[in-house]
């Protein structure tokens, strides 16, 4: 899921149905995502300018539980994505 969303965003392909389906499928499975998948997913949604505030909220909770596993690149990409999307993640970044 993460890499599909990332690839479409990276290529600049508008695919609202794909992003909607990805958000729906990803939310119940976020505990299966590793830090790179979490970061890549929020990066993809922010880059594609897809409004997915519920997914971002769920991602913030999932990332907060696993913050110790994040490398600096994951943290940077996640912070950028939340800022770009205009989603408040103060609880995540205060952790």
PDB file of C-alpha atoms in Angstrom:
ATOM      1  CA  UNK A   1       0.000   0.000   0.000  1.00  0.00           C
ATOM      2  CA  UNK A   2       2.682   2.479   1.005  1.00  0.00           C
ATOM      3  CA  UNK A   3       4.786   1.961  -2.098  1.00  0.00           C
ATOM      4  CA  UNK A   4       1.810   2.144  -4.454  1.00  0.00           C
ATOM      5  CA  UNK A   5       0.732   5.473  -2.984  1.00  0.00           C
ATOM      6  CA  UNK A   6       4.343   6.674  -3.022  1.00  0.00           C
ATOM      7  CA  UNK A   7       4.800   5.701  -6.691  1.00  0.00           C
ATOM      8  CA  UNK A   8       1.661   7.494  -7.851  1.00  0.00           C
ATOM      9  CA  UNK A   9       2.557  10.614  -5.874  1.00  0.00           C
ATOM     10  CA  UNK A  10       6.167  10.558  -7.082  1.00  0.00           C
ATOM     11  CA  UNK A  11       5.000  10.251 -10.693  1.00  0.00           C
ATOM     12  CA  UNK A  12       2.516  13.074 -10.216  1.00  0.00           C
ATOM     13  CA  UNK A  13      -0.403  10.898 -11.283  1.00  0.00           C
ATOM     14  CA  UNK A  14      -3.751  12.078  -9.999  1.00  0.00           C
ATOM     15  CA  UNK A  15      -5.601   9.033  -8.738  1.00  0.00           C
ATOM     16  CA  UNK A  16      -8.203  10.072  -6.179  1.00  0.00           C
ATOM     17  CA  UNK A  17      -9.928   6.688  -6.144  1.00  0.00           C
ATOM     18  CA  UNK A  18      -6.620   4.915  -5.569  1.00  0.00           C
ATOM     19  CA  UNK A  19      -5.734   7.231  -2.685  1.00  0.00           C
ATOM     20  CA  UNK A  20      -9.202   6.856  -1.156  1.00  0.00           C
ATOM     21  CA  UNK A  21      -8.935   3.069  -1.369  1.00  0.00           C
ATOM     22  CA  UNK A  22      -5.422   3.164   0.054  1.00  0.00           C
ATOM     23  CA  UNK A  23      -6.530   5.293   3.006  1.00  0.00           C
ATOM     24  CA  UNK A  24      -9.416   2.944   3.721  1.00  0.00           C
ATOM     25  CA  UNK A  25      -7.275  -0.187   3.459  1.00  0.00           C
ATOM     26  CA  UNK A  26      -4.319   1.236   5.387  1.00  0.00           C
ATOM     27  CA  UNK A  27      -6.061   2.514   8.514  1.00  0.00           C
ATOM     28  CA  UNK A  28      -6.849  -0.861  10.121  1.00  0.00           C
ATOM     29  CA  UNK A  29      -3.395  -2.196   9.190  1.00  0.00           C
ATOM     30  CA  UNK A  30      -1.118   0.606  10.385  1.00  0.00           C
ATOM     31  CA  UNK A  31       0.369  -1.559  13.128  1.00  0.00           C
ATOM     32  CA  UNK A  32       1.768  -3.733  10.323  1.00  0.00           C
ATOM     33  CA  UNK A  33       3.554  -0.764   8.728  1.00  0.00           C
ATOM     34  CA  UNK A  34       7.217  -0.230   9.535  1.00  0.00           C
ATOM     35  CA  UNK A  35       8.478   3.344  10.096  1.00  0.00           C
ATOM     36  CA  UNK A  36       9.469   3.751   6.448  1.00  0.00           C
ATOM     37  CA  UNK A  37       6.001   2.665   5.292  1.00  0.00           C
ATOM     38  CA  UNK A  38       4.365   5.097   7.692  1.00  0.00           C
ATOM     39  CA  UNK A  39       6.590   7.940   6.502  1.00  0.00           C
ATOM     40  CA  UNK A  40       6.180   7.053   2.824  1.00  0.00           C
ATOM     41  CA  UNK A  41       2.418   6.906   3.130  1.00  0.00           C
ATOM     42  CA  UNK A  42       1.976  10.334   4.706  1.00  0.00           C
ATOM     43  CA  UNK A  43       4.566  11.727   2.283  1.00  0.00           C
ATOM     44  CA  UNK A  44       2.571  10.345  -0.658  1.00  0.00           C
ATOM     45  CA  UNK A  45      -0.734  11.776   0.532  1.00  0.00           C
ATOM     46  CA  UNK A  46       0.823  15.173   1.251  1.00  0.00           C
ATOM     47  CA  UNK A  47       2.656  15.249  -2.081  1.00  0.00           C
ATOM     48  CA  UNK A  48      -0.493  14.288  -3.983  1.00  0.00           C
ATOM     49  CA  UNK A  49      -2.432  16.902  -1.986  1.00  0.00           C
ATOM     50  CA  UNK A  50      -5.050  14.365  -0.985  1.00  0.00           C
ATOM     51  CA  UNK A  51      -7.240  15.373   1.945  1.00  0.00           C
ATOM     52  CA  UNK A  52      -6.987  12.430   4.326  1.00  0.00           C
ATOM     53  CA  UNK A  53      -7.169  13.908   7.799  1.00  0.00           C
ATOM     54  CA  UNK A  54      -8.521  10.693   9.348  1.00  0.00           C
ATOM     55  CA  UNK A  55      -5.612   8.738   7.883  1.00  0.00           C
ATOM     56  CA  UNK A  56      -3.134  11.354   9.116  1.00  0.00           C
ATOM     57  CA  UNK A  57      -4.649  11.172  12.610  1.00  0.00           C
ATOM     58  CA  UNK A  58      -4.365   7.370  12.602  1.00  0.00           C
ATOM     59  CA  UNK A  59      -0.812   7.618  11.246  1.00  0.00           C
ATOM     60  CA  UNK A  60       0.153  10.028  14.019  1.00  0.00           C
ATOM     61  CA  UNK A  61      -1.091   7.593  16.660  1.00  0.00           C
ATOM     62  CA  UNK A  62       0.687   4.657  14.989  1.00  0.00           C
ATOM     63  CA  UNK A  63       3.925   6.612  14.602  1.00  0.00           C
ATOM     64  CA  UNK A  64       3.818   7.826  18.196  1.00  0.00           C
ATOM     65  CA  UNK A  65       3.678   4.242  19.459  1.00  0.00           C
ATOM     66  CA  UNK A  66       6.774   3.352  17.406  1.00  0.00           C
ATOM     67  CA  UNK A  67       8.720   6.592  17.462  1.00  0.00           C
ATOM     68  CA  UNK A  68      11.797   4.902  18.910  1.00  0.00           C
ATOM     69  CA  UNK A  69      12.096   2.831  15.722  1.00  0.00           C
ATOM     70  CA  UNK A  70      12.166   5.864  13.396  1.00  0.00           C
ATOM     71  CA  UNK A  71      15.432   6.887  11.756  1.00  0.00           C
ATOM     72  CA  UNK A  72      16.139  10.554  11.149  1.00  0.00           C
ATOM     73  CA  UNK A  73      14.956  10.322   7.525  1.00  0.00           C
ATOM     74  CA  UNK A  74      11.618   8.840   8.603  1.00  0.00           C
ATOM     75  CA  UNK A  75      11.171  11.628  11.136  1.00  0.00           C
ATOM     76  CA  UNK A  76      12.041  14.310   8.605  1.00  0.00           C
ATOM     77  CA  UNK A  77       9.708  12.924   5.943  1.00  0.00           C
ATOM     78  CA  UNK A  78       6.881  12.517   8.439  1.00  0.00           C
ATOM     79  CA  UNK A  79       7.294  16.045   9.812  1.00  0.00           C
ATOM     80  CA  UNK A  80       7.405  17.474   6.289  1.00  0.00           C
ATOM     81  CA  UNK A  81       4.279  15.544   5.260  1.00  0.00           C
ATOM     82  CA  UNK A  82       2.214  16.716   8.232  1.00  0.00           C
ATOM     83  CA  UNK A  83       3.353  20.313   7.674  1.00  0.00           C
ATOM     84  CA  UNK A  84       2.676  20.151   3.923  1.00  0.00           C
ATOM     85  CA  UNK A  85      -0.784  18.667   4.520  1.00  0.00           C
ATOM     86  CA  UNK A  86      -1.541  21.256   7.181  1.00  0.00           C
ATOM     87  CA  UNK A  87      -2.420  18.567   9.714  1.00  0.00           C
ATOM     88  CA  UNK A  88      -1.771  19.292  13.379  1.00  0.00           C
ATOM     89  CA  UNK A  89       0.340  16.546  14.881  1.00  0.00           C
ATOM     90  CA  UNK A  90       1.539  18.329  17.980  1.00  0.00           C
ATOM     91  CA  UNK A  91       0.961  15.240  20.137  1.00  0.00           C
ATOM     92  CA  UNK A  92       3.233  13.247  17.817  1.00  0.00           C
ATOM     93  CA  UNK A  93       5.970  15.847  17.660  1.00  0.00           C
ATOM     94  CA  UNK A  94       5.842  16.566  21.375  1.00  0.00           C
ATOM     95  CA  UNK A  95       6.462  12.856  22.087  1.00  0.00           C
TER      96      UNK A  95
END
